[in-house]
Coordinates of C-alpha atoms in Angstrom, one line a residue:
X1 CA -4.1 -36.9 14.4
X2 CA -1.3 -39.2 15.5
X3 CA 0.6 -40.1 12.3
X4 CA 3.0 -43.6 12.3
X5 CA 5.7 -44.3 10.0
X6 CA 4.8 -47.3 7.5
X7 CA 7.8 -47.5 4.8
X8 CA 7.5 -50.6 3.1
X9 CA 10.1 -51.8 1.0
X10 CA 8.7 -50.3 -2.4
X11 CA 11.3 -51.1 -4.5
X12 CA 11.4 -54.8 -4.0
X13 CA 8.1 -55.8 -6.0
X14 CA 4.8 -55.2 -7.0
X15 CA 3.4 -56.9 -3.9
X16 CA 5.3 -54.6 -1.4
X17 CA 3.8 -51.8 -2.8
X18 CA 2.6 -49.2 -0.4
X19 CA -0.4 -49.0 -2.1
X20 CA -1.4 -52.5 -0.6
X21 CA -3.0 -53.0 2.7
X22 CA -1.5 -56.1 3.6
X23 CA 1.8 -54.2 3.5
X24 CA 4.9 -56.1 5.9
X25 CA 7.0 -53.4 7.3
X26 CA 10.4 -54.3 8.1
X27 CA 12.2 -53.7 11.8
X28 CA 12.6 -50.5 13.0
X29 CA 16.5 -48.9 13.1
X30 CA 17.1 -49.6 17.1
X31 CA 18.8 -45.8 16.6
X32 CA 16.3 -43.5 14.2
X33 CA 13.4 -45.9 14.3
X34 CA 13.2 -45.4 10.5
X35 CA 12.3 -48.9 9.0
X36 CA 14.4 -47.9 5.5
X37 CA 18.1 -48.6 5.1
X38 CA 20.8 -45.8 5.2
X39 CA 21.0 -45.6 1.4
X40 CA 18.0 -45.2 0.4
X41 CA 16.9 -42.5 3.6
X42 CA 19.9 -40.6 2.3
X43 CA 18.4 -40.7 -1.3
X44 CA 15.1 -39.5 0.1
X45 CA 17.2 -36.3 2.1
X46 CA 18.9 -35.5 -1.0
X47 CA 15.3 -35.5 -3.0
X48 CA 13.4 -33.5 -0.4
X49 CA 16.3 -30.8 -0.3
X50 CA 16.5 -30.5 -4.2
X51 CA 12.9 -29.5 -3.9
X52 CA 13.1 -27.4 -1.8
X53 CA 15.8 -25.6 -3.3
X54 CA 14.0 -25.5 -6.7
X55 CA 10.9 -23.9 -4.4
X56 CA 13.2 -21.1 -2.9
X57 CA 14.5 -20.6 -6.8
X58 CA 10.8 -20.1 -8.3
X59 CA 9.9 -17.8 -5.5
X60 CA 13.1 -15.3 -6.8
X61 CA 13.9 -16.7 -10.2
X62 CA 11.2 -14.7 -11.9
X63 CA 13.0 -11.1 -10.4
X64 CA 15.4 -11.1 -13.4
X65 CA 13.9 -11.8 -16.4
X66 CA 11.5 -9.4 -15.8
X67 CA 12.5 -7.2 -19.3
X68 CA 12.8 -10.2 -21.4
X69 CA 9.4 -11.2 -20.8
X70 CA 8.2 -7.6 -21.1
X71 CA 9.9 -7.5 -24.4
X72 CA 8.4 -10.6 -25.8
X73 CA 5.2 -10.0 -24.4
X74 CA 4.6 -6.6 -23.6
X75 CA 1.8 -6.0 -21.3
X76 CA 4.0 -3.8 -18.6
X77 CA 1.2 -3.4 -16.7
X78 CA 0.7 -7.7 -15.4
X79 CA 4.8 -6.9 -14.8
X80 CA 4.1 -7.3 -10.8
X81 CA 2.3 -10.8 -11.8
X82 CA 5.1 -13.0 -12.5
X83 CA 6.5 -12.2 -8.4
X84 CA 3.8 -12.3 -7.1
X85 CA 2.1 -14.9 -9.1
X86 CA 4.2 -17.7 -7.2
X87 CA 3.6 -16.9 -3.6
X88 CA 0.2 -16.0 -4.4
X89 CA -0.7 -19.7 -5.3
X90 CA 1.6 -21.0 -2.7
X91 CA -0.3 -19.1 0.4
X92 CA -3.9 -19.8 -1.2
X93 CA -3.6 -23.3 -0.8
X94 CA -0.6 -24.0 2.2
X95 CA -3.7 -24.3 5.1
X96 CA -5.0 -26.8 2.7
X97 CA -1.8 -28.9 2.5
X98 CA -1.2 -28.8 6.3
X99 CA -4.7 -30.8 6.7
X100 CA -4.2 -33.3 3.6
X101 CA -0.6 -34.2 5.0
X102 CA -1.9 -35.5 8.2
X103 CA -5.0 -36.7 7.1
X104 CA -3.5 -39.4 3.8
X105 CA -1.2 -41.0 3.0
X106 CA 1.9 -38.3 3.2
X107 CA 3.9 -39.8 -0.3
X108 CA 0.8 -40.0 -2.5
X109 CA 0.1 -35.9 -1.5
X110 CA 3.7 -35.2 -2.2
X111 CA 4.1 -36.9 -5.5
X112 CA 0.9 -34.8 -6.4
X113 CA 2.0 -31.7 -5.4
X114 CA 5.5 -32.2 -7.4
X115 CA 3.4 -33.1 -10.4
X116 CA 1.2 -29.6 -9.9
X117 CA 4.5 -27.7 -9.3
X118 CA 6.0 -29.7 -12.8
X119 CA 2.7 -28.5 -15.0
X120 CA 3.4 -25.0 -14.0
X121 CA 6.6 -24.7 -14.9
X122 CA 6.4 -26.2 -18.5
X123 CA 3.3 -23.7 -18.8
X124 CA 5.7 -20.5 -17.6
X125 CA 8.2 -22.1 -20.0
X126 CA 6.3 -22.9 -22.9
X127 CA 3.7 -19.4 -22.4
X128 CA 2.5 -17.8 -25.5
X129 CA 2.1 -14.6 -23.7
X130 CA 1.7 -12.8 -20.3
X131 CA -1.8 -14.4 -19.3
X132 CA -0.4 -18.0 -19.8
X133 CA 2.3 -16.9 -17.9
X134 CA 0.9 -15.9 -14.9
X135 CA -1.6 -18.7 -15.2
X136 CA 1.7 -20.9 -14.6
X137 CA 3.3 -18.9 -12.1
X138 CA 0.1 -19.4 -9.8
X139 CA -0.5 -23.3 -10.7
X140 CA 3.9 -23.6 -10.3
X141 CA 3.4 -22.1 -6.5
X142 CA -0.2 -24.1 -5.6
X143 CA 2.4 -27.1 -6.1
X144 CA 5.2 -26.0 -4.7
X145 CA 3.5 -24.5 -1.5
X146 CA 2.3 -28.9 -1.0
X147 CA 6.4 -29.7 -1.8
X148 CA 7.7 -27.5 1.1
X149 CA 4.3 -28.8 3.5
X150 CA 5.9 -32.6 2.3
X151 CA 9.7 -31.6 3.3
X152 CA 8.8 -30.2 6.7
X153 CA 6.2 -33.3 7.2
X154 CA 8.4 -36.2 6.1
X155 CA 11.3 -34.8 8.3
X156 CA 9.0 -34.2 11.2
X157 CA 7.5 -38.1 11.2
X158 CA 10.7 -39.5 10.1
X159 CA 13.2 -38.4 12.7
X160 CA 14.0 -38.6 16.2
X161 CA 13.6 -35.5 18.5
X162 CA 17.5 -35.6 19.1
X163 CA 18.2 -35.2 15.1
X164 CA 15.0 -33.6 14.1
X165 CA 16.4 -30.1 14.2
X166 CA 18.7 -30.7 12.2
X167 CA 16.9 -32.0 9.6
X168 CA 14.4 -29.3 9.6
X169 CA 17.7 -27.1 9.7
X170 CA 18.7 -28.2 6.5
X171 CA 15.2 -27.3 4.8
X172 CA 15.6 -23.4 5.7
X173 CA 18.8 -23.8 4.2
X174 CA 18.3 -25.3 1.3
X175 CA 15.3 -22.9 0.7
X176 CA 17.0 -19.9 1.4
X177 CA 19.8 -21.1 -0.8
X178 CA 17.6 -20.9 -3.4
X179 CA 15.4 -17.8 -3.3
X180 CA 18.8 -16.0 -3.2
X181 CA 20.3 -17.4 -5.9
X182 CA 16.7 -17.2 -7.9
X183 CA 18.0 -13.9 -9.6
X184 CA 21.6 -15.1 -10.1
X185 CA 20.5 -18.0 -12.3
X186 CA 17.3 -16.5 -14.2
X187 CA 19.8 -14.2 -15.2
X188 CA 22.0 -16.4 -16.5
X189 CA 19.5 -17.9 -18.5
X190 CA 18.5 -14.5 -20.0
X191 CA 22.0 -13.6 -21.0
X192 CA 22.7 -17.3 -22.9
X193 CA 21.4 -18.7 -25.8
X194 CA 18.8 -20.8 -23.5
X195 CA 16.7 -17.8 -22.9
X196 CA 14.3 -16.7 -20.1
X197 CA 12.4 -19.9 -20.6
X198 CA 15.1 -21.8 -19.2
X199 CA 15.0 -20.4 -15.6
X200 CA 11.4 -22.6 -15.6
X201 CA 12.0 -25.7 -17.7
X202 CA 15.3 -26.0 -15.4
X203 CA 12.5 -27.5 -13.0
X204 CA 11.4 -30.2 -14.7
X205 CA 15.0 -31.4 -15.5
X206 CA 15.6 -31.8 -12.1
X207 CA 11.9 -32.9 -11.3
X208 CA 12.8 -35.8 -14.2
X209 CA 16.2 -36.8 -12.5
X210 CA 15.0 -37.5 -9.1
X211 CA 11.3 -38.6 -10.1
X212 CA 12.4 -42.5 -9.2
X213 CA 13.1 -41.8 -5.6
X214 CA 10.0 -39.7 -5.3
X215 CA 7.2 -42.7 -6.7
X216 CA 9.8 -45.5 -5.7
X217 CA 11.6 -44.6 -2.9
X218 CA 9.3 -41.8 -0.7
X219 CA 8.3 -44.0 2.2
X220 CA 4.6 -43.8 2.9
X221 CA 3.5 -42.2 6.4
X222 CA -0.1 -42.9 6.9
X223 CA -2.3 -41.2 9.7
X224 CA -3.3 -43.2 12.9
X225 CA -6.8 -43.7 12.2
X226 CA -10.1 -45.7 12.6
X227 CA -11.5 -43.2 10.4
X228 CA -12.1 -44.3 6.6
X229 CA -11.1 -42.1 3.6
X230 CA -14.5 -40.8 2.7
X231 CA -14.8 -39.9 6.9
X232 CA -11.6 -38.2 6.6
X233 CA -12.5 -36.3 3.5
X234 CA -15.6 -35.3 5.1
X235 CA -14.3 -33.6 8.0
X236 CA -12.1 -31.3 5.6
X237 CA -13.1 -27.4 6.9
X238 CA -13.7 -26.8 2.3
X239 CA -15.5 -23.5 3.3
X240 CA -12.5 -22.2 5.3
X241 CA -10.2 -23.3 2.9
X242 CA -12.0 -21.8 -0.1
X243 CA -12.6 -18.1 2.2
X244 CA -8.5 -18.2 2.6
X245 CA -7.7 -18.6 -1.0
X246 CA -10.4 -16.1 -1.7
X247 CA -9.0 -13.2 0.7
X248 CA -5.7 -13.6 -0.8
X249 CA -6.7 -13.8 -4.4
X250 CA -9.0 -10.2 -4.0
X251 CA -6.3 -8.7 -2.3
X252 CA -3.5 -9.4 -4.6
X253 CA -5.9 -8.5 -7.9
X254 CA -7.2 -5.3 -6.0
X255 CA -3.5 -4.0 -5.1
X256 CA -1.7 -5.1 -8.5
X257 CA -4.2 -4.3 -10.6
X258 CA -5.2 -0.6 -9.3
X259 CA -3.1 2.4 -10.4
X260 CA -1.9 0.4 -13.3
X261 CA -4.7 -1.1 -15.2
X262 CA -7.4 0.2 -13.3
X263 CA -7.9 3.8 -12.4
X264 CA -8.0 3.8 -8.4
X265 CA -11.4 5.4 -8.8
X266 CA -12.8 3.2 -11.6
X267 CA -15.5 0.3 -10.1
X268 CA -13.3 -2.3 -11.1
X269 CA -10.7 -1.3 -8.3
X270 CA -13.3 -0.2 -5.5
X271 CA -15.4 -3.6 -6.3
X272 CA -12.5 -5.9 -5.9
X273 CA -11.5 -4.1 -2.5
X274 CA -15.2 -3.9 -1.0
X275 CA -14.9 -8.1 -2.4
X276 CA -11.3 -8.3 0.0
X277 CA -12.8 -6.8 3.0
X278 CA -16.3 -8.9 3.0
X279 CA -14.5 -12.1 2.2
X280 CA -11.8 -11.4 4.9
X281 CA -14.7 -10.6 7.4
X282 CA -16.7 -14.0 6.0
X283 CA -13.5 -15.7 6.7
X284 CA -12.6 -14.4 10.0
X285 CA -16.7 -15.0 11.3
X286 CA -16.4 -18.7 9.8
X287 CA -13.8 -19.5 11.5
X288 CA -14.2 -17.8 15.0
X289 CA -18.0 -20.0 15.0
X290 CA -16.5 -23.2 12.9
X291 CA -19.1 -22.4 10.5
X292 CA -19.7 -25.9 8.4
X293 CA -16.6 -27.4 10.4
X294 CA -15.8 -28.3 14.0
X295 CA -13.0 -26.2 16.7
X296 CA -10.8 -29.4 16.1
X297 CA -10.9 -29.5 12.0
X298 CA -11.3 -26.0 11.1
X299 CA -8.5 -24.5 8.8
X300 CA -7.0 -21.9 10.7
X301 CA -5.0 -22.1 14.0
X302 CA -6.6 -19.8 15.3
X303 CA -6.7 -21.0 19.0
X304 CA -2.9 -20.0 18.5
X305 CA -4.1 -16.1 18.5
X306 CA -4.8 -16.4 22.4
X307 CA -0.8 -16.6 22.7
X308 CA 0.9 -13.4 22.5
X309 CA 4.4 -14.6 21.9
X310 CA 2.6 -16.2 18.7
X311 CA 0.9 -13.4 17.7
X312 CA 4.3 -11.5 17.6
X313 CA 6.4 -13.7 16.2
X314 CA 3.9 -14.3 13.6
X315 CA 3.9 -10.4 12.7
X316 CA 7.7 -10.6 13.0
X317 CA 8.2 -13.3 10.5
X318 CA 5.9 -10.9 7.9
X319 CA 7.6 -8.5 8.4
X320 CA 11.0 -9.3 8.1
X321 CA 10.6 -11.1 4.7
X322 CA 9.7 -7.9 3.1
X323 CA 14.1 -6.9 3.6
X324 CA 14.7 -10.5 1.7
X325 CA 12.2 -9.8 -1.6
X326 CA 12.1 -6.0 -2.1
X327 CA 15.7 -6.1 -2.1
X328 CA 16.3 -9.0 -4.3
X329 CA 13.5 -7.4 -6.4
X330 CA 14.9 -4.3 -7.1
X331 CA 18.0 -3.7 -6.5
X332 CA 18.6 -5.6 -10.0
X333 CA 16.6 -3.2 -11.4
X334 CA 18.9 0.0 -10.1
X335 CA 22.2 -1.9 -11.3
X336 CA 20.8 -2.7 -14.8
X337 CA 19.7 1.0 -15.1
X338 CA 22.1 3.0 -13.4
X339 CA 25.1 1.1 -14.6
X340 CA 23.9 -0.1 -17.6
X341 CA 24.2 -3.9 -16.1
X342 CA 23.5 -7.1 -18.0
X343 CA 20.9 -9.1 -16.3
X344 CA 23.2 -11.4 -15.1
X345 CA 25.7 -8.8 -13.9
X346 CA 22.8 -6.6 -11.8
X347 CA 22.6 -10.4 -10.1
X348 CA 25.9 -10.8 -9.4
X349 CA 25.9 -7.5 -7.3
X350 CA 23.4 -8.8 -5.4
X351 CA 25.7 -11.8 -4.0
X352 CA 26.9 -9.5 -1.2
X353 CA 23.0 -9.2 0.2
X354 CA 23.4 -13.6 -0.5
X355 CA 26.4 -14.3 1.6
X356 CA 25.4 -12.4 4.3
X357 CA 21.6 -13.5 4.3
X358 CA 22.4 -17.2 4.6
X359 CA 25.2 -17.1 7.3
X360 CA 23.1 -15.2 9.5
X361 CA 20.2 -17.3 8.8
X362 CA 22.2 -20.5 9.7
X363 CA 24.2 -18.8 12.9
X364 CA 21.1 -17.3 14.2
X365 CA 19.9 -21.2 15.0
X366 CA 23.4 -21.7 17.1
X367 CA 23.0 -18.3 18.6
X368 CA 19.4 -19.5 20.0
X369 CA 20.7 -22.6 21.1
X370 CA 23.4 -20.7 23.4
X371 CA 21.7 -17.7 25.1
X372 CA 18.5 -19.2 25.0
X373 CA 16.8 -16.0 24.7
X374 CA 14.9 -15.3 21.4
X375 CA 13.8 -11.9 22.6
X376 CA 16.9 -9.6 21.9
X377 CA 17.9 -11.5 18.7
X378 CA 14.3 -10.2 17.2
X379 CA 15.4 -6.5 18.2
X380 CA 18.9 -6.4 16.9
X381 CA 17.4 -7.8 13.5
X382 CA 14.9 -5.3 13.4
X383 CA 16.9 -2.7 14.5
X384 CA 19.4 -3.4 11.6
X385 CA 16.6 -3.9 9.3
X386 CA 15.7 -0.7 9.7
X387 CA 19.1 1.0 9.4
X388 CA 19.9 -0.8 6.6
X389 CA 16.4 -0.1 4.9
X390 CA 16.8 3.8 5.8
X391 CA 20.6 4.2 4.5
X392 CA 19.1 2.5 1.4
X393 CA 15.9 4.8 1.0
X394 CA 18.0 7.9 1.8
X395 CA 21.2 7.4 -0.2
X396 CA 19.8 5.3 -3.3
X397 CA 20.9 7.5 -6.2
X398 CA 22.1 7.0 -9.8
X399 CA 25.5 9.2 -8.1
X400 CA 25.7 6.6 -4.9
X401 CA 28.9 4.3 -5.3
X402 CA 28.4 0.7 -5.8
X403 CA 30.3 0.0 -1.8
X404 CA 27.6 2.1 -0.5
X405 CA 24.7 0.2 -1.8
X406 CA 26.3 -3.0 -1.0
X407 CA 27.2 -1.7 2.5
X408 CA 23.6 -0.3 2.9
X409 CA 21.9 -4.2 1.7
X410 CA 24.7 -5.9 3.9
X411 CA 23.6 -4.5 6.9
X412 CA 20.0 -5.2 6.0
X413 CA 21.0 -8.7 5.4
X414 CA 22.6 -9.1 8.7
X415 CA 19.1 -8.1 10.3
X416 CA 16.7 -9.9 7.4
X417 CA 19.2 -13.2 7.9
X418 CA 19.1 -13.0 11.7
X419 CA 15.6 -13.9 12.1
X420 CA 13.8 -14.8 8.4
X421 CA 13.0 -18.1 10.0
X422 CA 14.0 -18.1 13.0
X423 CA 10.1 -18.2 14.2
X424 CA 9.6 -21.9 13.6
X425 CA 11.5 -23.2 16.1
X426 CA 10.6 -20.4 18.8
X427 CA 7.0 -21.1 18.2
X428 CA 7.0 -24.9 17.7
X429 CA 9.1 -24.8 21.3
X430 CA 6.8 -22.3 22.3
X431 CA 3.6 -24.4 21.4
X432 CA 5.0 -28.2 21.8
X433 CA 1.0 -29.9 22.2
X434 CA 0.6 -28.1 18.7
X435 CA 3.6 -27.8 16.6
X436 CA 1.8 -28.4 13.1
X437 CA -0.4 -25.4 13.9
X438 CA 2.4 -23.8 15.3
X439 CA 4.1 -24.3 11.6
X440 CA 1.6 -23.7 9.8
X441 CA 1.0 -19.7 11.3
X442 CA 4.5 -19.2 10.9
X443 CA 4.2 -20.6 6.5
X444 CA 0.9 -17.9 6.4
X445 CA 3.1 -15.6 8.1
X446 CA 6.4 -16.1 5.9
X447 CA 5.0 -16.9 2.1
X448 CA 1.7 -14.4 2.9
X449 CA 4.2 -11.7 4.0
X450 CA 6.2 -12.5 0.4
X451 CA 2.7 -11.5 -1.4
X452 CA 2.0 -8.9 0.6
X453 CA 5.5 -7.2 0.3
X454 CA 5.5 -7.7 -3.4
X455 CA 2.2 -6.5 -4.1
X456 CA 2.6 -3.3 -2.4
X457 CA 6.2 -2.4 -3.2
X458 CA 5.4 -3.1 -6.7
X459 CA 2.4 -0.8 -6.6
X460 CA 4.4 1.6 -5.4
X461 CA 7.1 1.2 -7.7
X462 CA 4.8 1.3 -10.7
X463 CA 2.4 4.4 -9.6
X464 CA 5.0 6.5 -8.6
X465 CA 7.9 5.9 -11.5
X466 CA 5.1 6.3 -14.4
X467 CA 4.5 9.6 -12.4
X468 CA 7.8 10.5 -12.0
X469 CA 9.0 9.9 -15.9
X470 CA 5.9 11.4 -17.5
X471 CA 6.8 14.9 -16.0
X472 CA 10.3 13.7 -17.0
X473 CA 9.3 13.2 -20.7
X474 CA 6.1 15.5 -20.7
X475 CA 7.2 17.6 -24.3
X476 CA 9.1 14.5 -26.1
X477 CA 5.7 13.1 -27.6
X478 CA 5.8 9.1 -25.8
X479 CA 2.8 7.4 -25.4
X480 CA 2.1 6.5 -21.8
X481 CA 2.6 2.8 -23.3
X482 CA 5.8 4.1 -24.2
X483 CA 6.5 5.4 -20.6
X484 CA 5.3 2.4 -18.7
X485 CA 7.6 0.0 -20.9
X486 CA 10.5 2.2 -20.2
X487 CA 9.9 1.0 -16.5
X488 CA 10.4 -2.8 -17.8
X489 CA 14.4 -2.3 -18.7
X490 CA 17.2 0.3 -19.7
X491 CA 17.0 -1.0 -23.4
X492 CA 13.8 0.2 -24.3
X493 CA 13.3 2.6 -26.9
X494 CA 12.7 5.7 -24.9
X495 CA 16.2 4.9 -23.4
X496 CA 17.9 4.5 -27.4
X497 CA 16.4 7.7 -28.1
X498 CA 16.3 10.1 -26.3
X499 CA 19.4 12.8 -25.1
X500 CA 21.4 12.0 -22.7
X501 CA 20.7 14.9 -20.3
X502 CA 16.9 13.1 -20.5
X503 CA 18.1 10.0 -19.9
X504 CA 19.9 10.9 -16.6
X505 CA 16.7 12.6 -15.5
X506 CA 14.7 9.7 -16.2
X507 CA 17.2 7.3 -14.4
X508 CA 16.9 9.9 -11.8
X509 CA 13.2 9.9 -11.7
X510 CA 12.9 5.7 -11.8
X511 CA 15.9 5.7 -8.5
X512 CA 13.2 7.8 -6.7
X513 CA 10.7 5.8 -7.1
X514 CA 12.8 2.7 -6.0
X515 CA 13.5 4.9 -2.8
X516 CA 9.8 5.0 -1.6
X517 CA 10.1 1.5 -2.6
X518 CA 12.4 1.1 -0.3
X519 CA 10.3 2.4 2.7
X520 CA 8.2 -0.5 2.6
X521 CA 11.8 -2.3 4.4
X522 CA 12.1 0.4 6.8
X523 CA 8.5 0.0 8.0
X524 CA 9.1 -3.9 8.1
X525 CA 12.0 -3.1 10.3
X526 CA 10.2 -0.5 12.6
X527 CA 7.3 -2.9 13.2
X528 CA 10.1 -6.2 13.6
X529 CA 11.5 -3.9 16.4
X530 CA 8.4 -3.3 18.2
X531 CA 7.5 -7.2 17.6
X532 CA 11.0 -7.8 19.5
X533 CA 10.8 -4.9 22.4
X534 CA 7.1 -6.7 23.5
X535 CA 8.4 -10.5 23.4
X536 CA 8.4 -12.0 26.8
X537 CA 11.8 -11.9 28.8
X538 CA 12.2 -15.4 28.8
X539 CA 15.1 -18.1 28.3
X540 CA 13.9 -21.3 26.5
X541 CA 13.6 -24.3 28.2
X542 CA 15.1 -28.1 27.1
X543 CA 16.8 -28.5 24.0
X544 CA 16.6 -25.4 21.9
X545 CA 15.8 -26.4 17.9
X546 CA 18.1 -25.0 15.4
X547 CA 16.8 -23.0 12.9
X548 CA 14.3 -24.3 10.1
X549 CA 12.0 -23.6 7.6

């Protein structure tokens, strides 16, 4: 569906409201063919890149103020909820977005989704307890997942070719500005007098400051279309939709809640699996035959699986986000126990793995655009994905100097940076008849590889350091309850207490467990490498995009 740009003037009066039909558009720019003046398009920029840096924040923010929530809450065991709670709304509902955005009114979808995102985050800040939380975290990332479907949309209907890149550019940045810095500023809100409830009302602060430009000044783009509202509501694929939300909702309550709350044997556990694999297989069936829907409407792209360049840079975008989130995940977690860190302090240390992970991110976009081959940027990133990852795995111990672990998460920065989104603009250039579909494999394959990677390093994590610091405290009389909120943060009562011979053992025992954590990266980086070595050969043709989100 064609979509045209129709920005009237909304801010002059009532009558020019875009929510009129008899709407009079003003004259085109003869340059950018936008029909809204230079101040008020650079208002709009501004607003769509503060959004999407507050969606980059939420997708970290939650990574350090992990133990303050565990020590007004308890409930250790939901701990891998608040990551993975974000992303885990956000992937549910992104095919969803993708149709809504060309099928309405773009502003009206927007606005909604920013007001979806908003209620989240004053239910994560204002949460009685855990469930309310998580509850938030999901609702937060269903909203936010609709914000970063608006950015890409608005920028891809409101530019020319020549600037587009740019634009979109600036969206990859802006969101990888802020999932870095996630960390850095929920632990500055843990260590003031704000609190950890801070790092979520923060959102609707700045969701209050810019909410004029986004219901006054968001041009509307509607779709080209003969087709009434009702008709175009109609030809929604709602049982492919509700399958995709469904496969990632069993998967992510069969992996987090196994091993930790259920037993792996117990029904619970085997129940939810058997659930993930039949509604995986109901999915994949529905869409192959466009069961209830049509080839043309139907929710996934999956015509785009007949393209091996898309199949591979699909599995290379999954896999190379795992380098970005267990990292910024846990390597807080080592500093704050092995060094005794402040929660702000253990994000500090991980500005090193920041630096690195954004300049590469926005060179890798001019590197494309000079040796036109995608190919061998793919294998040095996973190449030094791996390296990094391994280093890490091998030599991540409560005796390892600080320069080494910052050496060890630079390098994997270098190769996480290189190509963390380097796959839209390969496949949208790859795919220029469908560059929405193209888009949206590459969001499945970036925020779905977030939940994936946070679910199972944290089960992971979990199983094996309750293991580990059981044997550790086997004769010193803790409850298990005791033992698994140990895992939460250094200042728990098991680490007041006991000797200090014990409590370099346990530390010991908990840097383990972050090793095989850790492994998780290296396999991302093995199967990034492969991903690269079977890529075609090929130099781009035309203008090569920078890098986007």
């Amino acid at each position: 569906m064609a979509l045209k740009n129709d920005n009237a003037n909304l801010t002059s009066s009532p009558a020019s409201s875009d929510l009129e039909n008899n709407t009079v558009e003003p004259k085109p720019d003869a340059s950018t063919g936008r029909t809204i003046g230079s101040i008020r398009w650079a208002l709009v920029c501004l607003s769509l890149y503060i959004s999407i840096f507050i969606y980059g924040l939420d997708t970290t923010i939650a990574a350090d103020v992990q133990g303050s929530v565990v020590e007004a809450f308890g409930h250790v065991e939901q701990l891998s909820w608040i990551g993975s709670g974000f992303p885990l709304g956000s992937v549910s509902v992104i095919l969803l977005y993708g149709t809504l955005y060309t099928a309405f009114n773009m502003k009206w979808i927007y606005v909604a989704s920013m007001v979806i995102f908003e209620i989240g985050s004053a239910l994560c800040g204002a949460a009685p307890n855990m469930d309310a939380l998580i509850v938030g975290r999901v609702i937060a990332g269903c909203g936010g997942s609709g914000v970063f479907m608006g950015c890409l949309n608005y920028f891809s209907s409101l530019t020319t070719p020549e600037e587009r890149g740019l634009y979109i550019a600036g969206t990859g940045f802006c969101w990888g500005i802020g999932a870095v810095l996630g960390p850095v500023i929920g632990g500055s809100f843990v260590e003031s007098s704000a609190s950890w409830r801070w790092a979520f009302y923060i959102n609707l602060v700045i969701g209050a400051a810019f909410a004029p430009v986004y219901i006054l000044g968001m041009p509307s783009v509607r779709p080209v279309t003969d087709l009434s509202v009702m008709d175009r509501v109609k030809r929604l694929d709602f049982l492919g939709f509700l399958l995709a939300a469904g496969v990632w909702n069993s998967f992510t309550i069969a992996f987090t809640m196994a091993g930790g709350q259920w037993h792996w044997s117990n029904g619970r556990t085997i129940g939810t699996i058997v659930a993930f694999v039949a509604v995986l297989a109901m999915y994949a069936i529905q869409q192959t035959f466009s069961i209830l829907t049509t080839p043309e409407n139907r929710s996934f792209p999956i015509h785009l699986l007949r393209s091996r360049t898309q199949i591979l840079l699909y599995i290379g975008t999954a896999a190379n986000v795992t380098a970005m989130f267990v990292v910024v995940y846990f390597i807080p977690i080592y500093f704050q126990f092995v060094h005794g860190d402040s929660a702000l302090q253990a994000a500090v240390r991980l500005l090193p793995f920041v630096v690195v992970t954004v300049s590469f991110n926005l060179s890798a976009g001019h590197l494309l655009s000079k040796i036109r081959y995608y190919m061998p940027i793919y294998v040095v990133s996973g190449t030094l994905m791996t390296l990094g990852s391994s280093l890490l795995t091998a030599y991540l111990d409560p005796k390892t100097p600080a320069g080494l672990i910052y050496a060890f998460t630079v390098i994997t920065a270098v190769g996480a940076g290189l190509t963390l989104q380097l796959g839209y603009p390969v496949a949208t250039l790859k795919a220029p008849k469908h560059m929405g579909d193209a888009l949206a494999l590459q969001n499945i394959a970036q925020i779905g590889g977030i939940v994936i990677s946070l679910v199972i390093a944290g089960q992971v994590f979990q199983s094996t350091v309750t293991s580990n610091l059981a044997k550790v405290l086997e004769h010193t009389g803790f409850t298990d309850a005791d033992i698994q909120s140990a895992v939460a943060g250094a200042q728990s009562k098991i680490f007041q207490e006991i000797s200090r011979e014990l409590r370099e053992q346990a530390i010991l025992a908990i840097t383990q467990a972050m090793q095989r954590s850790f492994i998780l990266v290296c396999i991302g980086g093995g199967v990034l490498t492969i991903s690269g070595l079977l890529m075609k050969r090929e130099r781009l043709f035309g203008d090569v995009v920078p890098v986007g989100a």
